Amino acid sequence: MRILFLTHAFNSLTQRLYSELTRDGHEISVEFDINDRVTEEAVALWQPDLIVAPFLKRRIPDAVWQRHRCIIVHPGIEGDRGPSALDWAIADGVPAWGVTVLQAEAEMDAGPVWAAETFPMRAGTKSSLYRGEVTEAAVRAVLAAVEHFGSGSHTPRRVTPGAPGVRGRPRPLLKQEARAIDWARDDTATVLRKIAAADGVPGVRDALFGVPCFLYDAHPAGSAREAAPGSVVGRSGRAVVRATVD
């Protein structure tokens, strides 16, 4: 099968899917989704049987998805919609999450489901979960979706948020206002989840020593002397220790 990858970057998931599908005998072309003109030209040149979008930051052009079967990898459970799927899952501390392979339509993340996989969540950063559990689930789901498409007899399922048995729901972009740490109230576990959910991009906006900054790479530091929550109580190399309410 001739497959075109539309992707924002040739990231770890895209590389893994490229290797898996090439190994299975498919012909793959990769196009960076820069703008509508470039994407439409790539489709015209490659003439794909199927378009796979492992990692996008914008909608597929109408002229493409209306004429070609396009499936999108969404790092969320069935029914989940929105650009911050994994961020919300980490911030909310959900016990399990998943990956859904959707057909592209006019509304983002609302198309029929071609395949879906779930996995247990663990305490970890967004990038760690993405490179691990999300990638493994995405590979399984995409391979299943490609097989379903190739069979010519599979009908994808419509999933309605809020329907019985559907946990996912539309969620907005997780903005800094919602990510903000309330040092007077948030315990250590909450602080760690908020920073882990913003790992890589965008970080958690805060301040240190009166200077605005973004927080990353947080770890529990054990006990420390009593101090006002949010204050710096120690330093080790380039790391600082901040007190929390607990």
Coordinates of N, CA and C in Angstrom, one line a residue:
M1 N 0.8 -1.2 0.0 CA 0.0 0.0 0.0 C 0.9 1.2 0.0
R2 N 0.5 2.3 -0.8 CA 1.2 3.5 -0.8 C 0.6 4.4 0.3
I3 N 1.4 4.8 1.3 CA 1.0 5.6 2.4 C 1.8 6.9 2.5
L4 N 1.1 8.0 2.7 CA 1.7 9.3 2.9 C 1.6 9.7 4.3
F5 N 2.7 10.0 5.0 CA 2.7 10.5 6.3 C 2.6 12.0 6.2
L6 N 1.6 12.6 6.9 CA 1.6 14.1 7.1 C 1.9 14.3 8.5
T7 N 3.0 15.1 8.8 CA 3.5 15.2 10.2 C 4.1 16.6 10.4
H8 N 4.0 17.1 11.6 CA 4.6 18.4 11.9 C 6.1 18.3 12.0
A9 N 6.5 17.1 12.5 CA 8.0 16.8 12.6 C 8.2 15.3 12.6
F10 N 9.4 14.9 12.2 CA 9.7 13.5 12.1 C 10.1 13.0 13.5
N11 N 9.2 13.0 14.4 CA 9.4 12.8 15.8 C 9.5 11.3 16.1
S12 N 9.7 10.9 17.4 CA 9.9 9.5 17.7 C 8.8 8.6 17.3
L13 N 7.6 9.0 17.5 CA 6.4 8.2 17.0 C 6.4 8.1 15.5
T14 N 6.6 9.1 14.8 CA 6.6 9.1 13.3 C 7.7 8.1 12.8
Q15 N 8.9 8.2 13.4 CA 10.0 7.3 13.1 C 9.6 5.8 13.3
R16 N 9.0 5.6 14.5 CA 8.6 4.2 14.8 C 7.6 3.7 13.8
L17 N 6.6 4.5 13.5 CA 5.6 4.0 12.6 C 6.1 3.8 11.2
Y18 N 7.0 4.7 10.8 CA 7.7 4.5 9.5 C 8.4 3.2 9.4
S19 N 9.1 2.8 10.5 CA 9.9 1.6 10.5 C 8.9 0.4 10.5
E20 N 7.9 0.4 11.3 CA 6.9 -0.7 11.4 C 6.2 -0.9 10.1
L21 N 5.7 0.1 9.5 CA 4.9 0.0 8.2 C 5.8 -0.4 7.0
T22 N 7.1 0.2 7.0 CA 8.0 -0.2 6.0 C 8.4 -1.7 6.1
R23 N 8.6 -2.2 7.3 CA 8.9 -3.6 7.5 C 7.7 -4.5 7.0
D24 N 6.5 -4.0 7.1 CA 5.3 -4.7 6.7 C 5.1 -4.7 5.2
G25 N 6.0 -4.0 4.5 CA 6.0 -4.0 3.0 C 5.3 -2.8 2.4
H26 N 4.9 -1.8 3.2 CA 4.2 -0.6 2.6 C 5.2 0.4 2.1
E27 N 4.8 1.1 1.1 CA 5.6 2.2 0.6 C 5.2 3.5 1.3
I28 N 6.2 4.2 1.9 CA 5.9 5.3 2.8 C 6.6 6.6 2.2
S29 N 5.9 7.7 2.1 CA 6.5 9.0 1.8 C 6.1 9.9 3.0
V30 N 7.1 10.7 3.4 CA 6.9 11.6 4.5 C 6.8 13.1 4.0
E31 N 5.8 13.8 4.5 CA 5.7 15.2 4.1 C 5.5 16.0 5.4
F32 N 6.3 17.1 5.5 CA 6.1 18.0 6.7 C 4.9 18.9 6.4
D33 N 3.9 18.9 7.3 CA 2.7 19.7 7.1 C 2.9 21.2 7.4
I34 N 3.5 21.9 6.4 CA 3.9 23.3 6.6 C 2.7 24.2 6.3
N35 N 2.0 24.0 5.2 CA 0.9 24.8 4.8 C 0.0 24.0 3.8
D36 N -1.1 24.5 3.5 CA -2.1 23.7 2.6 C -1.5 23.4 1.2
R37 N -0.8 24.4 0.7 CA -0.2 24.2 -0.7 C 0.8 23.1 -0.7
V38 N 1.7 23.1 0.2 CA 2.7 22.0 0.3 C 2.0 20.6 0.5
T39 N 1.1 20.6 1.4 CA 0.4 19.3 1.6 C -0.4 18.8 0.4
E40 N -1.1 19.7 -0.2 CA -1.9 19.3 -1.4 C -0.9 18.8 -2.6
E41 N 0.2 19.5 -2.7 CA 1.2 19.1 -3.7 C 1.8 17.7 -3.4
A42 N 2.1 17.5 -2.1 CA 2.6 16.2 -1.8 C 1.6 15.0 -2.1
V43 N 0.3 15.3 -1.8 CA -0.7 14.3 -2.1 C -0.8 14.0 -3.6
A44 N -0.8 15.1 -4.4 CA -0.9 15.0 -5.8 C 0.3 14.2 -6.4
L45 N 1.5 14.4 -5.8 CA 2.7 13.8 -6.4 C 2.8 12.3 -5.9
W46 N 2.4 12.0 -4.7 CA 2.6 10.6 -4.2 C 1.4 9.7 -4.6
Q47 N 0.2 10.3 -4.7 CA -1.0 9.6 -5.0 C -1.2 8.4 -4.0
P48 N -1.4 8.7 -2.8 CA -1.4 7.6 -1.7 C -2.7 6.9 -1.7
D49 N -2.7 5.6 -1.3 CA -3.9 4.9 -1.0 C -4.5 5.3 0.3
L50 N -3.6 5.7 1.2 CA -4.0 6.1 2.6 C -3.1 7.2 3.1
I51 N -3.6 8.2 3.8 CA -2.8 9.2 4.5 C -2.9 9.0 6.0
V52 N -1.7 9.0 6.6 CA -1.6 8.8 8.1 C -1.0 10.0 8.7
A53 N -1.6 10.6 9.7 CA -1.1 11.8 10.4 C -0.7 11.4 11.8
P54 N 0.6 11.1 12.0 CA 1.0 10.7 13.3 C 1.1 11.8 14.3
F55 N 1.4 13.0 13.8 CA 1.7 14.2 14.7 C 1.5 15.5 14.0
L56 N 0.3 16.0 14.2 CA -0.1 17.3 13.6 C -0.4 18.4 14.6
K57 N -0.3 19.6 14.2 CA -0.6 20.7 15.0 C -1.7 21.6 14.4
R58 N -2.3 21.1 13.3 CA -3.4 21.9 12.6 C -4.2 20.9 11.8
R59 N -5.4 21.4 11.3 CA -6.3 20.6 10.6 C -5.7 20.2 9.2
I60 N -6.0 19.0 8.8 CA -5.7 18.6 7.4 C -6.6 19.4 6.5
P61 N -6.1 20.0 5.4 CA -6.9 20.8 4.5 C -8.1 20.0 4.0
D62 N -9.2 20.8 3.8 CA -10.4 20.2 3.3 C -10.2 19.5 2.0
A63 N -9.5 20.1 1.1 CA -9.3 19.5 -0.2 C -8.6 18.2 -0.2
V64 N -7.9 17.9 1.0 CA -7.2 16.6 1.1 C -8.1 15.5 1.7
W65 N -8.7 15.8 2.9 CA -9.5 14.8 3.6 C -10.8 14.5 2.9
Q66 N -11.3 15.5 2.1 CA -12.5 15.2 1.4 C -12.3 14.3 0.2
R67 N -11.1 14.2 -0.3 CA -10.8 13.3 -1.5 C -10.0 12.1 -1.2
H68 N -9.4 12.0 0.0 CA -8.6 10.9 0.4 C -8.9 10.4 1.8
R69 N -8.7 9.1 2.0 CA -8.9 8.6 3.4 C -7.7 9.1 4.2
C70 N -8.0 9.8 5.3 CA -6.9 10.3 6.2 C -7.2 9.8 7.6
I71 N -6.3 9.2 8.2 CA -6.4 8.8 9.6 C -5.4 9.5 10.5
I72 N -5.9 9.9 11.7 CA -5.1 10.8 12.6 C -4.9 10.1 13.9
V73 N -3.7 10.1 14.4 CA -3.3 9.5 15.7 C -3.6 10.6 16.8
H74 N -4.5 10.3 17.6 CA -4.9 11.2 18.7 C -4.5 10.6 20.1
P75 N -3.6 11.2 20.9 CA -3.2 10.6 22.1 C -4.2 10.7 23.2
G76 N -5.4 10.2 23.0 CA -6.4 10.2 24.0 C -7.4 9.1 23.8
I77 N -8.2 8.8 24.8 CA -9.1 7.7 24.8 C -10.3 8.1 23.8
E78 N -11.1 7.1 23.5 CA -12.3 7.3 22.6 C -13.2 8.4 23.2
G79 N -13.6 9.3 22.4 CA -14.4 10.4 22.9 C -13.7 11.7 23.3
D80 N -12.4 11.5 23.5 CA -11.5 12.7 23.9 C -11.3 13.5 22.7
R81 N -11.4 14.8 22.9 CA -11.1 15.8 21.8 C -10.4 17.0 22.4
G82 N -9.4 17.5 21.6 CA -8.7 18.7 22.1 C -7.2 18.5 22.0
P83 N -6.5 19.7 22.0 CA -5.0 19.7 21.8 C -4.2 19.3 23.0
S84 N -4.8 19.1 24.1 CA -4.0 18.9 25.4 C -4.4 17.5 26.0
A85 N -4.6 16.5 25.2 CA -5.2 15.3 25.7 C -4.3 14.7 26.8
L86 N -3.0 14.4 26.5 CA -2.1 13.8 27.4 C -1.9 14.7 28.6
D87 N -1.8 16.0 28.4 CA -1.6 17.0 29.5 C -2.7 16.8 30.5
W88 N -3.9 16.8 30.1 CA -5.1 16.7 31.0 C -5.1 15.4 31.7
A89 N -4.7 14.3 31.0 CA -4.7 13.0 31.7 C -3.7 13.0 32.8
I90 N -2.5 13.5 32.6 CA -1.5 13.6 33.7 C -1.9 14.5 34.8
A91 N -2.4 15.7 34.4 CA -2.8 16.7 35.5 C -4.0 16.1 36.3
D92 N -4.9 15.4 35.7 CA -6.0 14.8 36.4 C -5.7 13.6 37.2
G93 N -4.5 13.0 36.9 CA -4.1 11.8 37.6 C -5.0 10.6 37.3
V94 N -5.4 10.4 36.0 CA -6.3 9.3 35.6 C -5.5 8.0 35.7
P95 N -6.2 6.9 36.0 CA -5.5 5.6 36.2 C -5.2 4.9 34.9
A96 N -5.9 5.3 33.8 CA -5.6 4.6 32.5 C -5.9 5.6 31.4
W97 N -5.2 5.5 30.3 CA -5.4 6.4 29.2 C -5.3 5.6 27.9
G98 N -5.2 6.3 26.7 CA -5.2 5.5 25.5 C -4.8 6.4 24.3
V99 N -4.9 5.7 23.1 CA -4.6 6.3 21.8 C -5.8 5.9 20.9
T100 N -6.3 6.9 20.1 CA -7.4 6.6 19.2 C -6.9 7.0 17.8
V101 N -7.2 6.2 16.8 CA -6.9 6.5 15.4 C -8.3 6.9 14.8
L102 N -8.4 8.1 14.4 CA -9.6 8.7 13.9 C -9.5 9.1 12.4
Q103 N -10.7 9.1 11.8 CA -10.7 9.5 10.4 C -10.9 11.1 10.4
A104 N -10.1 11.7 9.5 CA -10.2 13.2 9.5 C -11.5 13.7 8.9
E105 N -12.1 14.7 9.6 CA -13.3 15.3 9.2 C -13.2 16.8 9.5
A106 N -14.3 17.5 9.2 CA -14.3 19.0 9.4 C -14.0 19.3 10.9
E107 N -14.6 18.6 11.8 CA -14.4 18.9 13.2 C -13.2 18.1 13.8
M108 N -12.3 18.8 14.5 CA -11.1 18.1 15.0 C -11.4 17.0 15.9
D109 N -10.8 15.9 15.8 CA -10.8 14.7 16.7 C -12.2 14.1 16.8
A110 N -13.1 14.4 15.8 CA -14.5 14.0 15.9 C -14.9 12.9 14.9
G111 N -14.0 12.5 14.1 CA -14.3 11.6 13.0 C -14.5 10.1 13.6
P112 N -14.9 9.2 12.7 CA -15.1 7.8 13.1 C -13.8 7.2 13.5
V113 N -13.9 6.2 14.4 CA -12.8 5.6 15.0 C -12.4 4.3 14.2
W114 N -11.2 4.3 13.7 CA -10.7 3.1 13.0 C -10.0 2.1 13.9
A115 N -9.4 2.5 15.0 CA -8.8 1.6 16.0 C -8.5 2.4 17.3
A116 N -8.4 1.7 18.4 CA -8.1 2.4 19.7 C -7.4 1.4 20.6
E117 N -6.5 1.9 21.4 CA -5.8 1.1 22.4 C -5.8 1.8 23.7
T118 N -5.7 1.1 24.8 CA -5.6 1.7 26.1 C -4.3 1.2 26.8
F119 N -3.9 1.9 27.9 CA -2.8 1.5 28.7 C -2.9 2.0 30.1
P120 N -2.4 1.4 31.1 CA -2.4 1.9 32.4 C -1.4 3.1 32.5
M121 N -1.8 4.1 33.2 CA -0.9 5.3 33.4 C 0.0 5.0 34.6
R122 N 1.2 5.6 34.5 CA 2.2 5.6 35.5 C 2.6 7.0 35.9
A123 N 3.2 7.2 37.0 CA 3.7 8.5 37.3 C 4.9 8.8 36.5
G124 N 4.8 9.8 35.6 CA 5.9 10.1 34.7 C 5.7 11.4 34.0
T125 N 6.7 11.9 33.3 CA 6.5 13.2 32.6 C 5.8 12.9 31.3
K126 N 5.3 14.0 30.7 CA 4.6 13.8 29.4 C 5.5 13.2 28.3
S127 N 6.7 13.7 28.2 CA 7.6 13.2 27.2 C 7.9 11.7 27.4
S128 N 8.1 11.3 28.7 CA 8.4 9.9 29.0 C 7.2 9.0 28.6
L129 N 6.0 9.4 29.0 CA 4.8 8.6 28.6 C 4.6 8.6 27.1
Y130 N 4.9 9.7 26.4 CA 4.7 9.8 25.0 C 5.6 8.9 24.3
R131 N 6.9 8.8 24.7 CA 7.9 8.0 24.0 C 7.7 6.5 24.4
G132 N 7.0 6.3 25.5 CA 6.8 4.9 26.0 C 5.4 4.4 25.7
E133 N 4.5 4.5 26.6 CA 3.2 3.9 26.5 C 2.4 4.5 25.3
V134 N 2.4 5.8 25.1 CA 1.7 6.3 24.0 C 2.2 5.8 22.6
T135 N 3.5 5.7 22.5 CA 4.0 5.2 21.2 C 3.7 3.8 21.0
E136 N 3.8 2.9 22.0 CA 3.5 1.5 21.9 C 2.0 1.3 21.5
A137 N 1.1 2.1 22.2 CA -0.3 2.0 21.9 C -0.6 2.5 20.5
A138 N 0.0 3.6 20.1 CA -0.2 4.2 18.8 C 0.2 3.2 17.7
V139 N 1.4 2.5 17.9 CA 1.8 1.6 16.9 C 0.8 0.5 16.7
R140 N 0.3 -0.1 17.8 CA -0.7 -1.1 17.7 C -2.0 -0.6 17.0
A141 N -2.4 0.6 17.4 CA -3.7 1.1 16.8 C -3.5 1.4 15.3
V142 N -2.4 2.0 14.9 CA -2.2 2.3 13.5 C -2.1 1.1 12.7
L143 N -1.3 0.1 13.1 CA -1.2 -1.2 12.4 C -2.6 -1.8 12.2
A144 N -3.4 -1.8 13.3 CA -4.8 -2.3 13.2 C -5.6 -1.5 12.2
A145 N -5.5 -0.2 12.2 CA -6.3 0.7 11.3 C -5.9 0.5 9.9
V146 N -4.6 0.3 9.6 CA -4.1 0.1 8.3 C -4.6 -1.3 7.8
E147 N -4.6 -2.3 8.6 CA -5.1 -3.6 8.3 C -6.6 -3.5 8.0
H148 N -7.4 -2.8 8.8 CA -8.8 -2.6 8.6 C -9.1 -1.9 7.3
F149 N -8.3 -0.9 7.0 CA -8.5 -0.1 5.7 C -8.2 -1.0 4.5
G150 N -7.1 -1.8 4.6 CA -6.7 -2.6 3.5 C -7.7 -3.7 3.3
S151 N -8.4 -4.1 4.3 CA -9.4 -5.2 4.1 C -10.6 -4.8 3.2
G152 N -10.8 -3.5 3.1 CA -11.9 -3.0 2.3 C -13.3 -3.3 2.8
S153 N -13.4 -4.0 4.0 CA -14.7 -4.4 4.5 C -15.0 -3.8 5.9
H154 N -14.1 -3.0 6.4 CA -14.2 -2.5 7.8 C -15.0 -1.2 7.8
T155 N -15.9 -1.0 8.7 CA -16.6 0.3 8.8 C -16.2 0.9 10.2
P156 N -15.6 2.1 10.1 CA -15.2 2.7 11.4 C -16.4 3.1 12.2
R157 N -16.2 3.2 13.6 CA -17.3 3.4 14.5 C -17.4 4.9 14.8
R158 N -18.7 5.4 14.9 CA -18.9 6.7 15.5 C -18.9 6.7 17.0
V159 N -18.2 7.5 17.6 CA -18.2 7.6 19.1 C -18.7 9.0 19.5
T160 N -19.7 9.0 20.4 CA -20.2 10.2 20.9 C -19.8 10.5 22.3
P161 N -19.1 11.6 22.6 CA -18.8 11.9 24.0 C -20.0 12.0 24.8
G162 N -19.9 11.4 26.0 CA -21.1 11.4 26.9 C -22.0 10.2 26.8
A163 N -21.8 9.4 25.7 CA -22.6 8.2 25.5 C -22.2 7.2 26.6
P164 N -23.1 6.2 26.9 CA -22.8 5.2 27.9 C -21.5 4.5 27.5
G165 N -20.6 4.4 28.5 CA -19.4 3.7 28.3 C -18.3 4.5 27.7
V166 N -18.5 5.7 27.3 CA -17.5 6.6 26.7 C -17.0 7.6 27.7
R167 N -15.8 7.4 28.2 CA -15.2 8.3 29.2 C -14.7 9.6 28.7
G168 N -14.2 9.6 27.4 CA -13.6 10.8 26.8 C -14.6 11.9 26.6
R169 N -14.1 13.1 26.6 CA -15.0 14.3 26.3 C -14.1 15.4 25.7
P170 N -14.7 16.3 25.1 CA -14.0 17.5 24.6 C -13.3 18.2 25.7
R171 N -12.1 18.6 25.6 CA -11.3 19.4 26.6 C -10.6 20.5 25.9
P172 N -10.6 21.7 26.4 CA -9.9 22.8 25.8 C -8.4 22.7 25.9
L173 N -7.7 23.6 25.2 CA -6.3 23.8 25.4 C -6.0 24.0 26.9
L174 N -5.0 23.3 27.5 CA -4.7 23.5 28.9 C -3.8 24.7 29.0
K175 N -4.4 25.8 29.4 CA -3.6 27.1 29.4 C -2.9 27.2 30.8
Q176 N -2.0 28.2 30.8 CA -1.2 28.5 32.0 C -2.0 28.8 33.2
E177 N -3.2 29.4 33.0 CA -4.0 29.7 34.2 C -4.4 28.4 34.9
A178 N -4.7 27.4 34.1 CA -5.1 26.1 34.7 C -3.9 25.3 35.2
R179 N -2.7 25.6 34.6 CA -1.5 24.8 35.0 C -0.8 25.4 36.3
A180 N -1.2 26.7 36.6 CA -0.5 27.4 37.7 C -0.5 26.6 39.0
I181 N 0.6 26.7 39.7 CA 0.8 26.1 41.0 C 0.3 27.1 42.1
D182 N -0.6 26.6 42.9 CA -1.0 27.4 44.1 C -0.1 26.9 45.2
W183 N 1.0 27.5 45.5 CA 1.9 27.0 46.5 C 1.3 27.0 47.9
A184 N 0.3 27.8 48.1 CA -0.3 27.8 49.5 C -1.3 26.7 49.7
R185 N -1.7 26.0 48.6 CA -2.7 24.9 48.7 C -2.2 23.6 48.1
D186 N -1.5 23.6 47.0 CA -1.1 22.4 46.3 C -0.1 21.6 47.0
D187 N -0.4 20.3 47.3 CA 0.6 19.4 47.9 C 1.6 19.0 46.9
T188 N 2.6 18.2 47.4 CA 3.7 17.8 46.6 C 3.3 17.0 45.4
A189 N 2.4 16.1 45.6 CA 1.9 15.2 44.5 C 1.2 16.1 43.4
T190 N 0.5 17.1 43.8 CA -0.2 18.0 42.8 C 0.8 18.8 42.0
V191 N 1.8 19.4 42.8 CA 2.9 20.1 42.1 C 3.6 19.3 41.1
L192 N 4.0 18.1 41.4 CA 4.7 17.2 40.5 C 3.9 16.9 39.3
R193 N 2.6 16.6 39.5 CA 1.7 16.3 38.3 C 1.6 17.5 37.4
K194 N 1.4 18.7 37.9 CA 1.3 19.9 37.1 C 2.6 20.1 36.3
I195 N 3.7 19.9 36.8 CA 5.0 20.1 36.1 C 5.2 19.0 35.1
A196 N 4.8 17.8 35.5 CA 5.0 16.6 34.6 C 4.1 16.8 33.4
A197 N 2.9 17.3 33.6 CA 1.9 17.5 32.5 C 2.3 18.6 31.5
A198 N 3.3 19.4 31.9 CA 3.8 20.5 31.1 C 5.2 20.3 30.6
D199 N 5.6 19.0 30.8 CA 7.0 18.7 30.4 C 7.3 18.9 28.9
G200 N 8.4 19.4 28.6 CA 8.8 19.7 27.2 C 8.2 21.1 26.8
V201 N 6.9 21.0 26.5 CA 6.1 22.2 26.1 C 4.8 22.2 26.8
P202 N 4.4 23.3 27.5 CA 5.0 24.6 27.5 C 5.8 24.9 28.8
G203 N 5.9 24.0 29.8 CA 6.4 24.3 31.1 C 5.4 25.0 31.9
V204 N 5.6 25.1 33.2 CA 4.7 25.8 34.1 C 5.2 27.2 34.5
R205 N 4.4 28.2 34.1 CA 4.9 29.6 34.4 C 4.9 29.8 35.9
D206 N 6.0 30.4 36.4 CA 6.1 30.6 37.8 C 7.2 31.7 38.0
A207 N 7.8 31.8 39.1 CA 8.9 32.7 39.4 C 9.8 32.2 40.4
L208 N 11.1 32.5 40.3 CA 12.1 32.1 41.2 C 12.9 33.4 41.5
F209 N 13.1 33.7 42.8 CA 13.9 34.8 43.3 C 13.3 36.1 42.6
G210 N 12.0 36.1 42.4 CA 11.4 37.3 41.9 C 11.5 37.4 40.4
V211 N 12.1 36.4 39.7 CA 12.3 36.5 38.2 C 11.3 35.5 37.6
P212 N 10.5 36.0 36.6 CA 9.6 35.1 35.9 C 10.3 33.9 35.2
C213 N 9.8 32.7 35.3 CA 10.4 31.6 34.6 C 9.4 30.5 34.4
F214 N 9.9 29.4 33.7 CA 9.0 28.3 33.5 C 9.7 27.1 34.2
L215 N 8.9 26.3 34.9 CA 9.4 25.2 35.7 C 9.3 23.8 34.9
Y216 N 10.4 23.0 35.0 CA 10.5 21.7 34.4 C 11.2 20.8 35.3
D217 N 11.1 19.5 35.0 CA 11.9 18.4 35.6 C 11.9 18.4 37.1
A218 N 10.7 18.2 37.7 CA 10.6 18.3 39.1 C 10.6 16.9 39.7
H219 N 11.2 16.7 40.9 CA 11.3 15.4 41.6 C 11.0 15.7 43.1
P220 N 10.5 14.7 43.8 CA 10.3 14.8 45.2 C 11.7 14.9 45.9
A221 N 11.8 15.8 46.9 CA 13.1 16.0 47.5 C 13.2 15.5 48.9
G222 N 12.1 14.8 49.4 CA 12.2 14.3 50.8 C 11.8 15.5 51.7
S223 N 12.2 15.2 53.0 CA 11.8 16.2 54.0 C 12.8 17.4 53.9
A224 N 12.3 18.6 54.4 CA 13.1 19.8 54.4 C 12.6 20.6 55.7
R225 N 13.4 21.6 56.0 CA 13.1 22.4 57.2 C 11.8 23.2 56.9
E226 N 11.1 23.5 57.9 CA 9.8 24.2 57.7 C 10.1 25.6 57.1
A227 N 9.3 25.9 56.1 CA 9.5 27.2 55.4 C 8.2 27.5 54.7
A228 N 8.0 28.8 54.3 CA 6.8 29.2 53.6 C 6.7 28.4 52.3
P229 N 5.5 27.8 52.0 CA 5.3 27.0 50.7 C 5.7 27.9 49.5
G230 N 6.5 27.3 48.6 CA 7.0 28.0 47.4 C 8.3 28.6 47.6
S231 N 8.8 28.8 48.8 CA 10.1 29.4 49.0 C 11.3 28.4 48.8
V232 N 12.4 28.9 48.4 CA 13.6 28.0 48.1 C 14.3 27.7 49.4
V233 N 14.4 26.4 49.7 CA 15.0 26.0 51.0 C 16.3 25.3 50.8
G234 N 16.8 25.1 49.6 CA 18.1 24.4 49.4 C 18.5 24.4 48.0
R235 N 19.7 24.0 47.8 CA 20.3 24.0 46.4 C 21.3 22.8 46.3
S236 N 21.3 22.1 45.2 CA 22.3 21.1 44.9 C 22.7 21.2 43.4
G237 N 23.9 21.7 43.2 CA 24.3 21.9 41.8 C 23.4 22.9 41.2
R238 N 22.8 22.5 40.0 CA 21.9 23.5 39.3 C 20.5 23.3 39.8
A239 N 20.2 22.4 40.7 CA 18.8 22.2 41.2 C 18.5 23.0 42.4
V240 N 17.3 23.4 42.6 CA 16.9 24.1 43.8 C 15.8 23.3 44.5
V241 N 15.6 23.4 45.8 CA 14.6 22.7 46.5 C 13.6 23.8 47.0
R242 N 12.3 23.5 46.7 CA 11.2 24.4 47.1 C 10.3 23.7 48.1
A243 N 9.9 24.5 49.1 CA 9.0 23.9 50.1 C 7.6 23.8 49.5
T244 N 6.8 22.8 49.9 CA 5.4 22.7 49.6 C 4.6 22.7 50.9
V245 N 3.3 22.6 50.8 CA 2.5 22.7 52.0 C 2.6 21.4 52.9
D246 N 3.1 20.3 52.3 CA 3.2 19.1 53.0 C 4.7 18.7 53.1

